[in-house]
XYZ file of C-alpha atoms in Angstrom:
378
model
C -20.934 -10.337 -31.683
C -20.933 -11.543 -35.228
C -22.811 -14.617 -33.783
C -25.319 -12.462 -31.755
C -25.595 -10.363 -35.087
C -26.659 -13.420 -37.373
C -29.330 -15.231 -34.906
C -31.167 -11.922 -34.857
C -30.640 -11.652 -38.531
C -32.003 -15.190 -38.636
C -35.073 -14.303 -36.420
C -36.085 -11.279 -38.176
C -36.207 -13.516 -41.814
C -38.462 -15.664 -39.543
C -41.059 -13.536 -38.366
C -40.966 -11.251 -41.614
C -42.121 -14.753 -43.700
C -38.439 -14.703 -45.652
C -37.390 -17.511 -44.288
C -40.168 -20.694 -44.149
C -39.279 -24.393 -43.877
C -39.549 -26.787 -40.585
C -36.838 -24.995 -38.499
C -38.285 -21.527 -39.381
C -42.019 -22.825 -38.637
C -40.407 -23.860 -34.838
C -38.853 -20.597 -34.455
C -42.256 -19.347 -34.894
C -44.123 -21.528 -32.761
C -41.748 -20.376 -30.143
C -41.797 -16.899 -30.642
C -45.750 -16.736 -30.454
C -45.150 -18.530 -27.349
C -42.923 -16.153 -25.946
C -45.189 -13.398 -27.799
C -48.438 -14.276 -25.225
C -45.820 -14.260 -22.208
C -43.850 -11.171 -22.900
C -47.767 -9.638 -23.401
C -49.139 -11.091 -20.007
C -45.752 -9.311 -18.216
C -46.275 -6.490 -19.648
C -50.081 -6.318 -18.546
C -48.795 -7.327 -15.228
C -46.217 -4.447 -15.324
C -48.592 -1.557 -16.890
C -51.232 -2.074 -13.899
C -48.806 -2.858 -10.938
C -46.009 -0.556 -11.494
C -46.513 2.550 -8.644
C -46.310 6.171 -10.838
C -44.816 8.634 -9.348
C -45.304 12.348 -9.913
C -41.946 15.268 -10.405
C -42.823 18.238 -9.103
C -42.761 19.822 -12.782
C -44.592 18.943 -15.714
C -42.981 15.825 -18.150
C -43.724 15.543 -21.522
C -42.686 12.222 -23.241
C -40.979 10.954 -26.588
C -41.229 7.733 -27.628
C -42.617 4.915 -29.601
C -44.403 1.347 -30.557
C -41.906 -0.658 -32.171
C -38.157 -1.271 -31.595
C -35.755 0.572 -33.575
C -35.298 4.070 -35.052
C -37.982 6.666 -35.435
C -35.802 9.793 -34.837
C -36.905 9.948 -31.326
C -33.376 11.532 -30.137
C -33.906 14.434 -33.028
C -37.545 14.963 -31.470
C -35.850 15.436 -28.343
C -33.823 18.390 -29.718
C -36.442 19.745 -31.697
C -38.813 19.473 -28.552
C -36.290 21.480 -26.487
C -35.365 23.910 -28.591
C -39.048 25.152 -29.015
C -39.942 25.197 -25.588
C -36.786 27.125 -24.740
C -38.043 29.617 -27.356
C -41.362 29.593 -25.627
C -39.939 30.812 -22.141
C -39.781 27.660 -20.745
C -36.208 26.129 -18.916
C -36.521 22.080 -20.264
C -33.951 19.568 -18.510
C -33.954 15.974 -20.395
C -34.314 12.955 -18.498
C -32.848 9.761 -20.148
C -31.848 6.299 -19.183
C -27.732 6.139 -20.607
C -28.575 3.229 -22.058
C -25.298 1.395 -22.647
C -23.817 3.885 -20.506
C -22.056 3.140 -16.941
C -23.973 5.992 -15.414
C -27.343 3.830 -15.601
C -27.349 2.955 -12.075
C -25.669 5.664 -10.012
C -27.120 8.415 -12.319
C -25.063 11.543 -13.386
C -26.054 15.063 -14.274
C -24.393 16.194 -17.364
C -24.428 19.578 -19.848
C -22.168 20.318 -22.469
C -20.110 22.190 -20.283
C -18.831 18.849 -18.375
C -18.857 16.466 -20.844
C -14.759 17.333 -21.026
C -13.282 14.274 -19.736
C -16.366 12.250 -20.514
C -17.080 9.726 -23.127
C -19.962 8.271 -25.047
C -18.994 4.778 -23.236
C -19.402 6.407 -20.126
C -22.805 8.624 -20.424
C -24.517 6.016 -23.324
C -24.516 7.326 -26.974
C -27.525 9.447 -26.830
C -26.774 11.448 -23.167
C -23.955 12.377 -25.200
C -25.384 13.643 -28.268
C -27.882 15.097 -26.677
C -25.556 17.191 -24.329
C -23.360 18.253 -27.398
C -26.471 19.747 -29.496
C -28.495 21.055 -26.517
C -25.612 23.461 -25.199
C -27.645 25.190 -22.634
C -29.829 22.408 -21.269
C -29.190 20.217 -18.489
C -29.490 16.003 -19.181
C -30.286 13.992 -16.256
C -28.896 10.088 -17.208
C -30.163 7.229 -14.850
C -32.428 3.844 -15.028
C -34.336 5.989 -12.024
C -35.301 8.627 -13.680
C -37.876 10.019 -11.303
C -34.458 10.180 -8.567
C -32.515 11.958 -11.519
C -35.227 14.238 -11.920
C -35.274 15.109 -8.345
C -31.667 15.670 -9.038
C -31.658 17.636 -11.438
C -33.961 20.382 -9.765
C -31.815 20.662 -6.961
C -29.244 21.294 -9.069
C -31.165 23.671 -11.224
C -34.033 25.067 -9.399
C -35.224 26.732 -12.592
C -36.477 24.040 -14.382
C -39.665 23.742 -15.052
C -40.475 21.293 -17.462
C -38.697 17.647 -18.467
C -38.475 15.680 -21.402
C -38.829 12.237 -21.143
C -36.000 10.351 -24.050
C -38.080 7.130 -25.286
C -40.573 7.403 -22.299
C -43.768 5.544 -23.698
C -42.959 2.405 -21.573
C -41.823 3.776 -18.389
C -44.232 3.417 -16.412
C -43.146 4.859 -13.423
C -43.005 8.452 -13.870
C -46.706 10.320 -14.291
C -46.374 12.773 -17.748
C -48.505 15.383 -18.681
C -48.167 14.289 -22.580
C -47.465 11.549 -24.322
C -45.758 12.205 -28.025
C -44.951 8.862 -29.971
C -44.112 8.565 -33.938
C -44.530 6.424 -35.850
C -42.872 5.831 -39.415
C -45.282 6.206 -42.323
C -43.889 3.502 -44.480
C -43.989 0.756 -41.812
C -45.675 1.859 -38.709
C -46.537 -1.623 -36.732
C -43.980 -4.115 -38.523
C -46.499 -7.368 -38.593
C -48.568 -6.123 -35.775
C -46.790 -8.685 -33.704
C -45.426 -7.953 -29.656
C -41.940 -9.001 -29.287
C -40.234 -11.190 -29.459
C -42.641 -12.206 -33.003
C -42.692 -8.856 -34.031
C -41.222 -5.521 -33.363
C -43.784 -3.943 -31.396
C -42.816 -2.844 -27.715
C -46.712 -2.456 -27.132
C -49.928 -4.096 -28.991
C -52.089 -0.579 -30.498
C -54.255 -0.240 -27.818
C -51.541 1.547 -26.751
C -52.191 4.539 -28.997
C -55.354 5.481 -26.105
C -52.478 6.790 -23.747
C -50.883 9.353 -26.258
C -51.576 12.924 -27.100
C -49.439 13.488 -30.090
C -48.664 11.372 -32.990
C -45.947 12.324 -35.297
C -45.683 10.668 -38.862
C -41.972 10.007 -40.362
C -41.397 9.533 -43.813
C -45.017 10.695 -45.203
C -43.197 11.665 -48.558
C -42.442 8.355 -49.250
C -46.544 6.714 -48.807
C -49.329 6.999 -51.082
C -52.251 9.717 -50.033
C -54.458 6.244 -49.816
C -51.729 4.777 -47.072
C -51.568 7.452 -45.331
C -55.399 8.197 -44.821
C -56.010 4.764 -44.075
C -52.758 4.874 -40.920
C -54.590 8.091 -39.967
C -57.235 6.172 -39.379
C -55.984 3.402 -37.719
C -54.577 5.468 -35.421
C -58.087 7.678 -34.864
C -59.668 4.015 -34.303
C -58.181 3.883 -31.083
C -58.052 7.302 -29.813
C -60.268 9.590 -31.763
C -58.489 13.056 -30.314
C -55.121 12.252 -30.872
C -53.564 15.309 -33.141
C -51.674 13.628 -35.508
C -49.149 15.598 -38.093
C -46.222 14.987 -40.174
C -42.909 15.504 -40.155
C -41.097 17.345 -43.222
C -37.416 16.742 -43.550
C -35.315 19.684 -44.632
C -32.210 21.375 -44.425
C -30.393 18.378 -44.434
C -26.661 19.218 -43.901
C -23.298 17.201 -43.602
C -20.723 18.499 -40.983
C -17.273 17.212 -40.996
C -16.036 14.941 -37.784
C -12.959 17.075 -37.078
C -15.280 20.381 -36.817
C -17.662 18.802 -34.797
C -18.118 20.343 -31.558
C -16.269 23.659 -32.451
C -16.904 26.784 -32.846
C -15.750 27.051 -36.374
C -17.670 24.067 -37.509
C -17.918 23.893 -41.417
C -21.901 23.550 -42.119
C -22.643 21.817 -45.995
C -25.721 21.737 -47.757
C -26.438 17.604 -47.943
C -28.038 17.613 -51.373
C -25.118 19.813 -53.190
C -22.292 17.853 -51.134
C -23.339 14.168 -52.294
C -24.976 14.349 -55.601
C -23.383 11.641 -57.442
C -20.389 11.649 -54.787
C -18.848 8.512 -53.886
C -19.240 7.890 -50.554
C -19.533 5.224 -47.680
C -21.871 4.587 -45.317
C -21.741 3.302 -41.260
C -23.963 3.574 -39.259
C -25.418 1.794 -35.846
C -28.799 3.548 -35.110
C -32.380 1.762 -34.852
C -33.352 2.157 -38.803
C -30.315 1.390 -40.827
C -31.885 0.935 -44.138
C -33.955 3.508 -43.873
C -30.791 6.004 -43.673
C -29.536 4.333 -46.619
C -32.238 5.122 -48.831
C -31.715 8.552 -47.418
C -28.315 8.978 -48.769
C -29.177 7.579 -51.973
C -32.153 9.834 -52.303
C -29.845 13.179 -51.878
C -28.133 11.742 -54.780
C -24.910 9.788 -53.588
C -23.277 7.422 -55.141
C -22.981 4.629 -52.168
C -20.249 2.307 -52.384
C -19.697 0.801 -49.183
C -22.133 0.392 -46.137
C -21.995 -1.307 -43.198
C -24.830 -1.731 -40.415
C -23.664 -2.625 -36.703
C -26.320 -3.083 -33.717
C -28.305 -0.181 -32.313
C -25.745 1.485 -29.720
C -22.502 -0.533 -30.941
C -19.461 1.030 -29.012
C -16.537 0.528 -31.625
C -13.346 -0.487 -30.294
C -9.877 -0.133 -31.639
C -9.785 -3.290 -33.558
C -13.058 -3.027 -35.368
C -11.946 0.793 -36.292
C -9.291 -0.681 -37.850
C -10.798 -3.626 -39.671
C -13.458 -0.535 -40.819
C -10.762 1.788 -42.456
C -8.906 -1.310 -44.061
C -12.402 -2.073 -45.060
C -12.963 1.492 -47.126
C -9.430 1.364 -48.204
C -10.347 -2.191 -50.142
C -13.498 -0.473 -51.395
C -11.226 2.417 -52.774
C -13.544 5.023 -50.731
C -11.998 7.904 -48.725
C -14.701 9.436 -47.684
C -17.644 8.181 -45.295
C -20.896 9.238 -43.530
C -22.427 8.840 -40.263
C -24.663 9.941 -38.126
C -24.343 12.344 -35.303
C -25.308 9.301 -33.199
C -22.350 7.481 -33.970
C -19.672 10.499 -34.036
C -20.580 10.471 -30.184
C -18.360 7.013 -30.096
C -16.465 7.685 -33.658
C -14.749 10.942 -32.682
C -12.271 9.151 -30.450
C -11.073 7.624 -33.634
C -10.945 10.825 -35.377
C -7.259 10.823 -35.388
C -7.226 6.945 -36.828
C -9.338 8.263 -40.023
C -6.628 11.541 -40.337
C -3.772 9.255 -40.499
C -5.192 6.653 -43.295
C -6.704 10.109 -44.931
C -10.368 8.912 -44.430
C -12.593 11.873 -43.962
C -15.671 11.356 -41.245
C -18.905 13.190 -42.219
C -22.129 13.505 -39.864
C -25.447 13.542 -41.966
C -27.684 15.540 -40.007
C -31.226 14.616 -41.279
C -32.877 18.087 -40.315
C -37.195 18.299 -39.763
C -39.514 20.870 -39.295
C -43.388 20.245 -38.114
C -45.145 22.815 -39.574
C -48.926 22.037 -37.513
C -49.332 24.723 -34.713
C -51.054 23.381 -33.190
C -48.221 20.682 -32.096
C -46.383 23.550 -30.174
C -49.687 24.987 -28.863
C -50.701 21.471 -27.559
C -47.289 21.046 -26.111
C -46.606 24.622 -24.291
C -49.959 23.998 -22.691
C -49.069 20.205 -21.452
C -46.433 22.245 -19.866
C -47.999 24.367 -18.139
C -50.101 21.892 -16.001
C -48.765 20.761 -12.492
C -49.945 17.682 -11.233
């Protein structure tokens, strides 16, 4: 892992111009080779892949680049306001990580007992935990699962796709991607040069764009990504995302009905605190933390979707012992695979945290777009 973990290190110094030299120059020759391939496939795969069409409307979430851009919180947020408009949303999601990619499984909050976030893939987890009431259908086939699922649940009546923007398969009614403000195309590269899943042509297919982190870019910036974006599908509706309400819940309460709730700003200004965290967009949670005022003194990044195991929970806790920090934050992302280990942070007197990075969109017109996307059939 720690092998894996420093080539991609390595690559991403490449193609971000941090590392130059001869080796670095032949990584880069070969990564634009592999950059005209991967594109040609993925031509190949857009145009030749059959779509097939659920017998309810989908709306999708997802994104241009690899890595974080709170697509799993859109989720949520997506749910929850179509279940206040009337409507009965099931999720559809691939487990990725998960065993149940294959076979497929139906899960809710009421059967995750027994379950774990090895099993059903980080975000199937999450996702049934702070969605109580709504069904999640996990599977690679997710048109099958969503067949599933309405047998199961004949009230259903509208899906949302988790990270849907390349799978081609299954006909939606809307496409929602975001993008992050302060770096919305890396270097405008394809993988594997860049971080981009798709080149920006893409942008034609979607009906929503959401901007993250607008606080943090200059009026000039943003107009000129507004733009961009308008360049290559002039009806787009585009609007920001607001984070507030931040809160910090502790690991032990999680899940409960007595769950302590703490207002993020007052809990960690100047507080010293760690930091772990394996989501898409480490650094950008770190300058999250430090912006509600906490004092970080330990932080540690593992891959996107790292499952923990009992040895590396052990080498962490030794690790915040040596940093003389008993207290740590993470994301609700990894308590899905951390609260096995709640127990081994009791007994060393480490206290877990989840940071939940709360958002409101306060456009509209996003909701109005969306409940009538839903309300189209075929």
């Amino acid at each position: 892992m720690k092998a894996e973990a420093y080539l991609l290190t390595y690559i991403l110094k490449v193609v971000r111009g941090e590392r130059t030299g001869f080796a670095a120059g032949f990584v880069l020759f070969c990564l634009e080779i592999l950059e005209i391939i991967y594109c040609l496939l993925l031509k190949l795969t857009y145009f030749l892949t059959p779509r097939k069409q659920l017998p309810v409307p989908v709306v999708s979430v997802g994104n241009l680049t690899v890595g974080g851009t709170g697509k799993t919180p859109t989720v949520v947020w997506l749910v929850t306001i179509l279940r206040s408009a009337g409507f009965r949303p099931a999720v559809l999601t691939r487990g990725y990580g998960g065993k149940f990619q294959k076979k497929g499984r139906l899960i809710t909050n009421k059967t995750l007992t027994g379950l774990t976030a090895e099993e059903t893939g980080d975000e199937p987890y999450l996702l049934a935990r702070l969605l109580p009431e709504t069904m999640i259908a996990v599977g690679r086939d997710r048109y099958r699962m969503g067949l599933a699922a309405l047998a199961a649940d004949p009230t259903i009546d509208v899906f949302v796709l988790d990270d849907g923007f390349q799978f081609f398969r299954l006909k939606r009614q809307l496409d929602l991607i975001l993008l992050d403000a302060v770096d919305p195309f890396d270097n405008r590269h394809l993988l594997p040069r860049g971080l981009l899943r798709e080149p920006l042509t893409a942008l034609r297919r979607a009906e929503i764009v959401l901007l993250t982190r607008t606080q943090q870019v200059d009026p000039a910036d943003l107009a000129l990504l507004t733009a961009t974006v308008k360049r290559y599908q002039p009806q787009v509706l585009i609007a920001r995302v607001w984070a507030v309400n931040s809160t910090v819940t502790p690991l032990a309460d999680w899940g409960t009905g007595g769950a302590v709730t703490l207002a993020a700003d007052r809990f960690l200004k100047q507080r010293r605190i760690g930091l772990v965290t394996a989501i898409g967009n480490p650094g950008q949670l770190q300058k999250a933390v430090q912006s509600l005022g906490a004092e970080l003194v330990y932080f540690q990044a593992y891959p996107d979707h790292h499952l923990w195991n009992d040895a590396e929970v052990e080498e962490l806790i030794a690790a915040l012992k040596s940093a003389r920090v008993n207290e740590v934050l993470i994301t609700a992302k990894d308590a899905a695979k951390l609260i096995t280990y709640q127990v081994n942070f009791q007994s060393n007197d480490v206290k877990c945290y989840i940071l939940n990075l709360d958002f409101e969109i306060a456009d509209p017109a996003v909701s109005a777009r969306l409940q009538r996307a839903c309300r189209k059939r075929g």
